[in-house]
Structures are given as structure tokens and as C-alpha cells.
């Protein structure tokens, strides 16, 4: 340890390369789990630098795999790095890193989708939501198969200020397929504008900070990879419950090539669909002939606010499921057909 009052800089001792670790422990990427290893430490260092100043930070890394980004995080002079890895094959290699960085690396063999991080770091790190972000960061090279459900889960956590966000406006730096990264950051009217764009942007400042060519990964994925940085907003751009916003946005983008009234109509039962959809759009002051991709976050704010009032007036409205109604109608039609067939006999 450095003397009190001086800054100590930690560097990992010489270690086998990531490629050597993969050979040593006979690791192979599992295609079904969409695993891709990033072996170039210059690139992992770049990802970590893009996450911001990690000096004395507490970092939660998801999906560390053989430990490429893990090394770069440890070399960024963090106070503690917590890694959660589901695949037991990677634990011995991560343990080697832990032995090389005494007291700095904590390994959890578990699933990021269910792991509870609320009590993982000291209470003293917590900041008020209105304050600057806490010195807590989430970083990860996510398997493509879990990246979208995981970011949706974390966005709901942002909305509720729980999970990783009990500490405050925890920043996230995560990898996605380039196409998903472009959706997350897509502006109003762009071809990539989607449900993900709105759900991320109403809660966070979202930046596509880096694109990594697929050839940098082993095995090489069919697509390039985008690195996206999220900083939760002090105040969401839509102040309604997450599930309500998600419901409105999902329905709007259901028929993305049609006018927005088509998808938004699915919020309402068939018998009142035309009337209620017109009411929703009129009160929200939204042009029914806009395409879903042309709807801004402000448009969605108005739509969600009006839809909330309509749900308050009719509590059954929020539980309505047009697919369930469609299924019931098909079943009734089938029964009628069967009755007709029996009557002919």
C-alpha cells in the first residue's frame, strides 16, 4: 500500500494471455449461448476508458467469460470489481485473476438475470437520485441472447430506482449487436427507431460510443458490435409506471410500417376500438397518420398520460389483451362452425 495521502496505482502482474487462458482451460465459445470472446486487450482497455474514470470505483461486470474486460477494469485502479458468471468453465481462469489482484476481484457463480446486486456494495456509496452518479459502474460484453431482456430489466430498475440503481444513477457501458446498439440510440424518424429506442431514451441519456468489428471476436460473429453508454436521467421524460409505458410503446410498434393508430388501437377491446383510439390520439394531440418511427418521446409522453387517465376511468382496460380476445373469438367461431356441422347431420 502507498503511504497515506498518496495515490496508489494498481497494475496486474504478468499473466498468461487471454488466448493462453482459453487453451489452458480448454474453453470454447458455446454457439447456443451466443458467446464471443474479445481477446485484444487494446480494445478491452478502450471499452473501459469509454466507461469514464474508474479510479476507486466499484464495478459490476456481467458476463466476464475468460476475463479480457476484467483485466482492463482491474488495471483502471478500481477499488473493487464484482463479476457474475453463469458458465462454470470460466471460474478457474477468473480465480487466477483474483489471486493476482488480492482483495480487488470478487467472483459470483450465478445468473445476471436473477442476481441481486442491491446489497453487493457498501451503503456509503449511495447517492440521491438528483445528485451526480455514484462511483458504481456496470460494464459488460453481453452474450447477444441475453442483451435485450437484460437491458429491458435494467431499464425497469431505473424506473423503479431499485436493483443496481439503489445506489443512485448508476452508469452502464454494455456491448450489443451493432443493429441493437443503433436501435437503442436511434433518433425520431430514423429507420432503426424502435420500441428499444423509446424505452431507453425516456429514462436515460444513451450514447453509441464505439463500434468493434466482428473480426475482433473469437469466434467471429456475423455482425459488428456496438458499445453503448447509459446514464439515467434525473427525471424521466415520461412520468408514468414502466409497465404502462412499455404497453403503449409495444403496441405502437406492433405494426411499424402502418400508421400509428393501427397498433395503438390494439390497446382497446374490439367493440370500442375505433372510438377509444380516436379519443386517445385526439386528446394526446398526435396525428394518427404518423408512422411509429415518427413518434417522438414527447408524443409518447402525451399518449401515456392520456392512456393512464383512460385506464383510471376503466380499470379493466389495462389488463385487456387483444391476442387473448382474438384467441377467444377464434374459439367461438370454431364452436359455431362445429354446431352448424352437427346440425347438418
mmCIF file of N, CA, C and O in Angstrom, residues 269 272 309-318:
data_model
loop_
_atom_site.group_PDB
_atom_site.id
_atom_site.type_symbol
_atom_site.label_atom_id
_atom_site.label_comp_id
_atom_site.label_asym_id
_atom_site.label_seq_id
_atom_site.Cartn_x
_atom_site.Cartn_y
_atom_site.Cartn_z
ATOM 1 N N UNK A 269 -60.432 -2.976 -26.461
ATOM 2 C CA UNK A 269 -61.276 -4.075 -26.935
ATOM 3 C C UNK A 269 -61.939 -3.729 -28.261
ATOM 4 O O UNK A 269 -62.193 -2.555 -28.555
ATOM 5 N N UNK A 272 -64.946 -1.218 -28.751
ATOM 6 C CA UNK A 272 -64.747 0.213 -28.528
ATOM 7 C C UNK A 272 -63.484 0.732 -29.207
ATOM 8 O O UNK A 272 -63.076 1.868 -28.988
ATOM 9 N N UNK A 309 -55.117 8.108 -17.878
ATOM 10 C CA UNK A 309 -56.427 8.645 -17.462
ATOM 11 C C UNK A 309 -57.554 7.725 -17.912
ATOM 12 O O UNK A 309 -58.520 7.492 -17.176
ATOM 13 N N UNK A 310 -57.416 7.172 -19.112
ATOM 14 C CA UNK A 310 -58.444 6.254 -19.618
ATOM 15 C C UNK A 310 -58.484 4.971 -18.793
ATOM 16 O O UNK A 310 -59.558 4.415 -18.529
ATOM 17 N N UNK A 311 -57.316 4.509 -18.356
ATOM 18 C CA UNK A 311 -57.246 3.313 -17.502
ATOM 19 C C UNK A 311 -57.818 3.603 -16.114
ATOM 20 O O UNK A 311 -58.434 2.722 -15.498
ATOM 21 N N UNK A 312 -57.592 4.812 -15.617
ATOM 22 C CA UNK A 312 -58.158 5.190 -14.318
ATOM 23 C C UNK A 312 -59.686 5.195 -14.379
ATOM 24 O O UNK A 312 -60.366 4.834 -13.412
ATOM 25 N N UNK A 313 -60.223 5.598 -15.523
ATOM 26 C CA UNK A 313 -61.677 5.631 -15.708
ATOM 27 C C UNK A 313 -62.251 4.223 -15.910
ATOM 28 O O UNK A 313 -63.381 3.940 -15.517
ATOM 29 N N UNK A 314 -61.453 3.352 -16.523
ATOM 30 C CA UNK A 314 -61.878 1.968 -16.780
ATOM 31 C C UNK A 314 -60.746 1.026 -16.363
ATOM 32 O O UNK A 314 -59.867 0.699 -17.164
ATOM 33 N N UNK A 315 -60.746 0.579 -15.087
ATOM 34 C CA UNK A 315 -59.643 -0.247 -14.552
ATOM 35 C C UNK A 315 -59.390 -1.538 -15.321
ATOM 36 O O UNK A 315 -58.294 -2.089 -15.270
ATOM 37 N N UNK A 316 -60.401 -2.048 -16.044
ATOM 38 C CA UNK A 316 -60.218 -3.299 -16.795
ATOM 39 C C UNK A 316 -59.394 -3.078 -18.064
ATOM 40 O O UNK A 316 -58.901 -4.038 -18.658
ATOM 41 N N UNK A 317 -59.248 -1.831 -18.443
ATOM 42 C CA UNK A 317 -58.589 -1.531 -19.713
ATOM 43 C C UNK A 317 -57.123 -1.967 -19.715
ATOM 44 O O UNK A 317 -56.629 -2.508 -20.702
ATOM 45 N N UNK A 318 -56.449 -1.766 -18.591
ATOM 46 C CA UNK A 318 -55.018 -2.062 -18.555
ATOM 47 C C UNK A 318 -54.729 -3.562 -18.647
ATOM 48 O O UNK A 318 -53.658 -3.972 -19.083
#
